[in-house]
Short mmCIF file of the C-alpha atoms (twelve columns), coordinates in Angstrom:
data_MODEL
# 
_entry.id   MODEL 
# 
loop_
_atom_site.group_PDB 
_atom_site.id 
_atom_site.type_symbol 
_atom_site.label_atom_id 
_atom_site.label_alt_id 
_atom_site.label_comp_id 
_atom_site.label_asym_id 
_atom_site.label_seq_id 
_atom_site.Cartn_x 
_atom_site.Cartn_y 
_atom_site.Cartn_z 
_atom_site.pdbx_PDB_model_num 
ATOM 1   C CA . UNK A 1   98.068  136.805 57.678  1 
ATOM 2   C CA . UNK A 2   100.763 134.285 56.669  1 
ATOM 3   C CA . UNK A 3   101.721 131.082 58.630  1 
ATOM 4   C CA . UNK A 4   104.885 128.996 58.827  1 
ATOM 5   C CA . UNK A 5   104.927 125.302 59.457  1 
ATOM 6   C CA . UNK A 6   106.945 123.915 62.436  1 
ATOM 7   C CA . UNK A 7   107.691 120.155 62.708  1 
ATOM 8   C CA . UNK A 8   107.441 119.262 66.395  1 
ATOM 9   C CA . UNK A 9   107.196 115.382 66.579  1 
ATOM 10  C CA . UNK A 10  108.660 112.496 64.304  1 
ATOM 11  C CA . UNK A 11  106.488 109.540 63.296  1 
ATOM 12  C CA . UNK A 12  108.157 107.402 66.247  1 
ATOM 13  C CA . UNK A 13  107.425 110.207 68.838  1 
ATOM 14  C CA . UNK A 14  103.711 109.994 67.654  1 
ATOM 15  C CA . UNK A 15  103.544 106.200 67.787  1 
ATOM 16  C CA . UNK A 16  105.057 106.447 71.268  1 
ATOM 17  C CA . UNK A 17  102.556 108.892 72.466  1 
ATOM 18  C CA . UNK A 18  99.458  106.771 71.103  1 
ATOM 19  C CA . UNK A 19  101.129 103.789 72.659  1 
ATOM 20  C CA . UNK A 20  101.153 105.691 75.931  1 
ATOM 21  C CA . UNK A 21  97.648  106.472 75.354  1 
ATOM 22  C CA . UNK A 22  96.608  103.013 74.772  1 
ATOM 23  C CA . UNK A 23  98.522  101.638 77.936  1 
ATOM 24  C CA . UNK A 24  96.815  104.327 80.192  1 
ATOM 25  C CA . UNK A 25  93.368  103.186 79.171  1 
ATOM 26  C CA . UNK A 26  94.182  99.453  79.547  1 
ATOM 27  C CA . UNK A 27  96.018  100.097 82.770  1 
ATOM 28  C CA . UNK A 28  93.034  102.167 84.085  1 
ATOM 29  C CA . UNK A 29  90.538  99.525  83.131  1 
ATOM 30  C CA . UNK A 30  92.315  96.573  84.618  1 
ATOM 31  C CA . UNK A 31  93.432  98.594  87.812  1 
ATOM 32  C CA . UNK A 32  89.810  99.364  88.555  1 
ATOM 33  C CA . UNK A 33  88.923  95.684  88.094  1 
ATOM 34  C CA . UNK A 34  91.710  94.745  90.450  1 
ATOM 35  C CA . UNK A 35  90.530  97.240  92.998  1 
ATOM 36  C CA . UNK A 36  86.954  96.335  92.705  1 
ATOM 37  C CA . UNK A 37  85.728  93.749  90.138  1 
ATOM 38  C CA . UNK A 38  83.048  95.375  88.310  1 
ATOM 39  C CA . UNK A 39  81.953  92.836  85.669  1 
ATOM 40  C CA . UNK A 40  81.388  89.209  85.185  1 
ATOM 41  C CA . UNK A 41  81.963  86.837  82.167  1 
ATOM 42  C CA . UNK A 42  79.170  86.125  79.872  1 
ATOM 43  C CA . UNK A 43  79.580  82.466  80.246  1 
ATOM 44  C CA . UNK A 44  77.654  80.646  82.956  1 
ATOM 45  C CA . UNK A 45  80.883  79.434  84.799  1 
ATOM 46  C CA . UNK A 46  81.703  81.406  87.831  1 
ATOM 47  C CA . UNK A 47  84.491  84.008  86.998  1 
ATOM 48  C CA . UNK A 48  86.702  82.329  89.615  1 
ATOM 49  C CA . UNK A 49  86.915  79.240  87.191  1 
ATOM 50  C CA . UNK A 50  88.172  81.247  84.377  1 
ATOM 51  C CA . UNK A 51  90.641  83.117  86.224  1 
ATOM 52  C CA . UNK A 52  89.129  86.599  85.181  1 
ATOM 53  C CA . UNK A 53  91.041  88.475  88.114  1 
ATOM 54  C CA . UNK A 54  94.244  86.682  87.127  1 
ATOM 55  C CA . UNK A 55  93.968  87.736  83.568  1 
ATOM 56  C CA . UNK A 56  93.317  91.194  84.647  1 
ATOM 57  C CA . UNK A 57  96.313  91.292  87.042  1 
ATOM 58  C CA . UNK A 58  98.527  89.903  84.026  1 
ATOM 59  C CA . UNK A 59  97.414  92.529  81.652  1 
ATOM 60  C CA . UNK A 60  97.807  95.147  84.133  1 
ATOM 61  C CA . UNK A 61  101.326 94.004  84.593  1 
ATOM 62  C CA . UNK A 62  102.037 93.850  80.989  1 
ATOM 63  C CA . UNK A 63  100.733 97.283  80.003  1 
ATOM 64  C CA . UNK A 64  102.514 98.834  82.919  1 
ATOM 65  C CA . UNK A 65  105.987 97.366  81.662  1 
ATOM 66  C CA . UNK A 66  105.186 98.596  78.234  1 
ATOM 67  C CA . UNK A 67  104.178 101.933 79.681  1 
ATOM 68  C CA . UNK A 68  107.298 102.162 81.751  1 
ATOM 69  C CA . UNK A 69  109.548 101.462 78.617  1 
ATOM 70  C CA . UNK A 70  107.720 104.135 76.410  1 
ATOM 71  C CA . UNK A 71  108.241 106.644 79.352  1 
ATOM 72  C CA . UNK A 72  111.798 105.855 79.456  1 
ATOM 73  C CA . UNK A 73  112.116 106.731 75.835  1 
ATOM 74  C CA . UNK A 74  110.263 110.085 76.542  1 
ATOM 75  C CA . UNK A 75  112.634 110.556 79.361  1 
ATOM 76  C CA . UNK A 76  115.629 110.135 76.897  1 
ATOM 77  C CA . UNK A 77  113.863 112.627 74.474  1 
ATOM 78  C CA . UNK A 78  113.707 115.140 77.430  1 
ATOM 79  C CA . UNK A 79  117.362 115.498 76.961  1 
ATOM 80  C CA . UNK A 80  118.317 114.564 73.433  1 
ATOM 81  C CA . UNK A 81  115.240 115.273 71.283  1 
ATOM 82  C CA . UNK A 82  116.085 117.113 68.070  1 
ATOM 83  C CA . UNK A 83  112.857 119.303 68.473  1 
ATOM 84  C CA . UNK A 84  112.341 120.226 72.066  1 
ATOM 85  C CA . UNK A 85  114.711 119.730 74.894  1 
ATOM 86  C CA . UNK A 86  112.221 119.825 77.769  1 
ATOM 87  C CA . UNK A 87  114.539 119.857 80.592  1 
ATOM 88  C CA . UNK A 88  115.862 123.340 79.429  1 
ATOM 89  C CA . UNK A 89  112.284 124.648 80.180  1 
ATOM 90  C CA . UNK A 90  111.906 123.443 83.568  1 
ATOM 91  C CA . UNK A 91  115.213 124.803 85.004  1 
ATOM 92  C CA . UNK A 92  113.717 127.641 87.412  1 
ATOM 93  C CA . UNK A 93  115.719 130.622 85.861  1 
ATOM 94  C CA . UNK A 94  114.369 134.061 85.559  1 
ATOM 95  C CA . UNK A 95  113.395 133.571 81.709  1 
ATOM 96  C CA . UNK A 96  111.430 130.080 82.419  1 
ATOM 97  C CA . UNK A 97  109.672 131.605 85.407  1 
ATOM 98  C CA . UNK A 98  108.564 134.598 83.357  1 
ATOM 99  C CA . UNK A 99  107.238 132.555 80.566  1 
ATOM 100 C CA . UNK A 100 105.494 130.217 82.808  1 
ATOM 101 C CA . UNK A 101 103.387 132.901 84.289  1 
ATOM 102 C CA . UNK A 102 102.908 134.530 80.787  1 
ATOM 103 C CA . UNK A 103 101.420 131.190 79.373  1 
ATOM 104 C CA . UNK A 104 99.352  130.764 82.575  1 
ATOM 105 C CA . UNK A 105 98.081  134.275 82.191  1 
ATOM 106 C CA . UNK A 106 97.196  133.692 78.617  1 
ATOM 107 C CA . UNK A 107 95.300  130.611 79.564  1 
ATOM 108 C CA . UNK A 108 93.156  132.364 82.303  1 
ATOM 109 C CA . UNK A 109 92.456  135.600 79.963  1 
ATOM 110 C CA . UNK A 110 91.314  133.446 77.303  1 
ATOM 111 C CA . UNK A 111 94.218  134.676 75.047  1 
ATOM 112 C CA . UNK A 112 93.915  138.231 75.500  1 
ATOM 113 C CA . UNK A 113 97.493  138.437 76.046  1 
ATOM 114 C CA . UNK A 114 100.171 136.391 74.435  1 
ATOM 115 C CA . UNK A 115 103.781 137.468 75.185  1 
ATOM 116 C CA . UNK A 116 105.798 134.358 74.323  1 
ATOM 117 C CA . UNK A 117 106.601 132.254 71.489  1 
ATOM 118 C CA . UNK A 118 104.325 129.364 70.692  1 
ATOM 119 C CA . UNK A 119 106.619 127.598 68.055  1 
ATOM 120 C CA . UNK A 120 108.068 125.147 70.792  1 
ATOM 121 C CA . UNK A 121 107.252 123.514 73.994  1 
ATOM 122 C CA . UNK A 122 106.877 126.542 76.672  1 
ATOM 123 C CA . UNK A 123 107.826 126.399 80.402  1 
ATOM 124 C CA . UNK A 124 104.225 125.934 81.413  1 
ATOM 125 C CA . UNK A 125 103.612 123.062 79.410  1 
ATOM 126 C CA . UNK A 126 107.075 121.388 80.127  1 
ATOM 127 C CA . UNK A 127 106.279 121.808 83.844  1 
ATOM 128 C CA . UNK A 128 103.068 120.249 83.401  1 
ATOM 129 C CA . UNK A 129 104.377 117.289 81.777  1 
ATOM 130 C CA . UNK A 130 107.225 116.928 84.420  1 
ATOM 131 C CA . UNK A 131 104.401 116.565 86.909  1 
ATOM 132 C CA . UNK A 132 102.926 113.710 84.618  1 
ATOM 133 C CA . UNK A 133 106.209 111.855 84.546  1 
ATOM 134 C CA . UNK A 134 106.660 112.198 88.618  1 
ATOM 135 C CA . UNK A 135 103.239 110.688 88.930  1 
ATOM 136 C CA . UNK A 136 104.434 107.833 86.733  1 
ATOM 137 C CA . UNK A 137 107.543 107.170 88.679  1 
ATOM 138 C CA . UNK A 138 105.455 107.001 91.779  1 
ATOM 139 C CA . UNK A 139 102.942 104.573 90.234  1 
ATOM 140 C CA . UNK A 140 106.007 102.422 89.087  1 
ATOM 141 C CA . UNK A 141 107.575 102.297 92.585  1 
ATOM 142 C CA . UNK A 142 104.300 101.589 94.393  1 
ATOM 143 C CA . UNK A 143 103.240 99.199  91.532  1 
ATOM 144 C CA . UNK A 144 106.621 97.186  91.887  1 
ATOM 145 C CA . UNK A 145 106.220 97.207  95.766  1 
ATOM 146 C CA . UNK A 146 102.775 95.513  95.374  1 
ATOM 147 C CA . UNK A 147 104.236 93.168  92.817  1 
ATOM 148 C CA . UNK A 148 107.127 92.091  94.876  1 
ATOM 149 C CA . UNK A 149 104.893 91.560  98.071  1 
ATOM 150 C CA . UNK A 150 103.677 88.613  95.974  1 
ATOM 151 C CA . UNK A 151 107.165 87.073  96.047  1 
ATOM 152 C CA . UNK A 152 107.262 86.765  99.918  1 
ATOM 153 C CA . UNK A 153 109.283 83.597  99.467  1 
ATOM 154 C CA . UNK A 154 112.056 85.452  98.069  1 
ATOM 155 C CA . UNK A 155 112.171 83.315  94.711  1 
ATOM 156 C CA . UNK A 156 111.410 84.364  91.316  1 
ATOM 157 C CA . UNK A 157 111.879 82.588  87.788  1 
ATOM 158 C CA . UNK A 158 115.171 84.534  87.216  1 
ATOM 159 C CA . UNK A 159 116.495 84.187  90.559  1 
ATOM 160 C CA . UNK A 160 116.574 85.534  94.155  1 
ATOM 161 C CA . UNK A 161 118.254 88.778  93.025  1 
ATOM 162 C CA . UNK A 162 115.093 90.080  91.357  1 
ATOM 163 C CA . UNK A 163 112.966 90.203  94.612  1 
ATOM 164 C CA . UNK A 164 115.921 91.631  96.557  1 
ATOM 165 C CA . UNK A 165 116.403 94.343  93.907  1 
ATOM 166 C CA . UNK A 166 112.835 95.213  94.114  1 
ATOM 167 C CA . UNK A 167 112.735 95.204  97.944  1 
ATOM 168 C CA . UNK A 168 115.739 97.288  97.924  1 
ATOM 169 C CA . UNK A 169 114.284 99.968  95.415  1 
ATOM 170 C CA . UNK A 170 110.694 100.227 96.961  1 
ATOM 171 C CA . UNK A 171 110.421 99.137  100.385 1 
ATOM 172 C CA . UNK A 172 110.618 102.596 101.608 1 
ATOM 173 C CA . UNK A 173 107.415 103.402 99.983  1 
ATOM 174 C CA . UNK A 174 105.644 101.409 102.603 1 
ATOM 175 C CA . UNK A 175 106.932 103.782 105.191 1 
ATOM 176 C CA . UNK A 176 106.306 106.982 103.231 1 
ATOM 177 C CA . UNK A 177 102.692 105.925 102.607 1 
ATOM 178 C CA . UNK A 178 101.772 104.937 106.210 1 
ATOM 179 C CA . UNK A 179 103.513 101.924 107.200 1 
ATOM 180 C CA . UNK A 180 101.346 99.019  105.766 1 
ATOM 181 C CA . UNK A 181 100.918 97.320  102.284 1 
ATOM 182 C CA . UNK A 182 97.294  98.595  102.199 1 
ATOM 183 C CA . UNK A 183 98.590  102.179 102.386 1 
ATOM 184 C CA . UNK A 184 100.813 101.408 99.317  1 
ATOM 185 C CA . UNK A 185 97.820  100.023 97.579  1 
ATOM 186 C CA . UNK A 186 95.596  103.109 98.444  1 
ATOM 187 C CA . UNK A 187 98.234  105.360 97.301  1 
ATOM 188 C CA . UNK A 188 98.730  103.488 94.085  1 
ATOM 189 C CA . UNK A 189 95.103  103.871 93.555  1 
ATOM 190 C CA . UNK A 190 94.576  107.450 94.413  1 
ATOM 191 C CA . UNK A 191 97.475  108.444 92.182  1 
ATOM 192 C CA . UNK A 192 95.704  106.871 89.390  1 
ATOM 193 C CA . UNK A 193 92.678  109.598 89.937  1 
ATOM 194 C CA . UNK A 194 95.456  112.191 89.701  1 
ATOM 195 C CA . UNK A 195 96.728  110.748 86.298  1 
ATOM 196 C CA . UNK A 196 93.134  110.839 85.103  1 
ATOM 197 C CA . UNK A 197 92.917  114.470 86.118  1 
ATOM 198 C CA . UNK A 198 96.075  115.310 84.433  1 
ATOM 199 C CA . UNK A 199 94.934  113.494 81.090  1 
ATOM 200 C CA . UNK A 200 91.600  115.296 81.124  1 
ATOM 201 C CA . UNK A 201 93.334  118.858 81.601  1 
ATOM 202 C CA . UNK A 202 95.766  117.706 78.848  1 
ATOM 203 C CA . UNK A 203 93.244  116.896 76.280  1 
ATOM 204 C CA . UNK A 204 91.220  120.196 77.111  1 
ATOM 205 C CA . UNK A 205 94.351  122.450 77.042  1 
ATOM 206 C CA . UNK A 206 95.312  120.843 73.632  1 
ATOM 207 C CA . UNK A 207 91.756  121.688 72.420  1 
ATOM 208 C CA . UNK A 208 91.996  125.064 73.989  1 
ATOM 209 C CA . UNK A 209 95.171  125.811 72.309  1 
ATOM 210 C CA . UNK A 210 93.802  124.819 68.927  1 
ATOM 211 C CA . UNK A 211 90.875  126.906 69.178  1 
ATOM 212 C CA . UNK A 212 92.257  130.094 70.777  1 
ATOM 213 C CA . UNK A 213 95.654  130.141 69.095  1 
ATOM 214 C CA . UNK A 214 94.428  128.894 65.698  1 
ATOM 215 C CA . UNK A 215 97.784  127.307 64.934  1 
ATOM 216 C CA . UNK A 216 96.756  123.574 64.637  1 
ATOM 217 C CA . UNK A 217 98.262  122.528 67.873  1 
ATOM 218 C CA . UNK A 218 96.181  119.317 67.973  1 
ATOM 219 C CA . UNK A 219 97.868  118.251 64.693  1 
ATOM 220 C CA . UNK A 220 101.195 117.731 66.487  1 
ATOM 221 C CA . UNK A 221 100.391 114.251 67.745  1 
ATOM 222 C CA . UNK A 222 98.655  113.398 64.252  1 
ATOM 223 C CA . UNK A 223 100.755 114.905 61.646  1 
ATOM 224 C CA . UNK A 224 103.651 115.801 63.592  1 
ATOM 225 C CA . UNK A 225 103.671 119.629 62.860  1 
ATOM 226 C CA . UNK A 226 101.757 122.881 63.750  1 
ATOM 227 C CA . UNK A 227 101.690 126.215 62.168  1 
ATOM 228 C CA . UNK A 228 102.723 129.553 63.664  1 
ATOM 229 C CA . UNK A 229 101.597 133.075 62.669  1 
ATOM 230 C CA . UNK A 230 104.568 134.976 61.285  1 
ATOM 231 C CA . UNK A 231 103.105 138.609 61.573  1 
ATOM 232 C CA . UNK A 232 102.452 139.082 65.362  1 
# 
């Protein structure tokens, strides 16, 4: 049986992927602390005197900004990547719908049927990643709403336009989530668990593909390429 090598990610795409991984871990760790402080400092001074909560909030904001920027890069690649233009796979036409269910059947039957090409991103995986980015957009909007709530005076270091813009873009999330800032906070927190569930299935699925398809899928985010059987 022969294989051909398929290049799927450049080195910059892989760096961006692992930057996303780092940001997500840091955002979850600091977010959980903000919701419910779960550790104290090892020095005798009380945590409140060393600004432990303030540092966690600062770190949460910084990694969220980096996360958003890297996600914008991914959104750009959604349309202009040289390898996979993912937007073409999420268009609900007959071909994509058929491929979506073929991949799903392949998954639940443990690779007993495989009536699709695994050279490039398929419709099932593309829809799965679309859900991830929709969840990220929701986290961005609710996170900015919680951030601007702390600028109640309407001022910021770069002017009044910044709080105004954030209110304009995110105040509707208060109404959608239930009508109070606590509802926004709870929604932001609960969405984090959906993202954790998404990551768990993503890791499981990539290992699953590597084991059942035997085409080295896990190497895409390490070496940038995979192998595809030529004599199907």
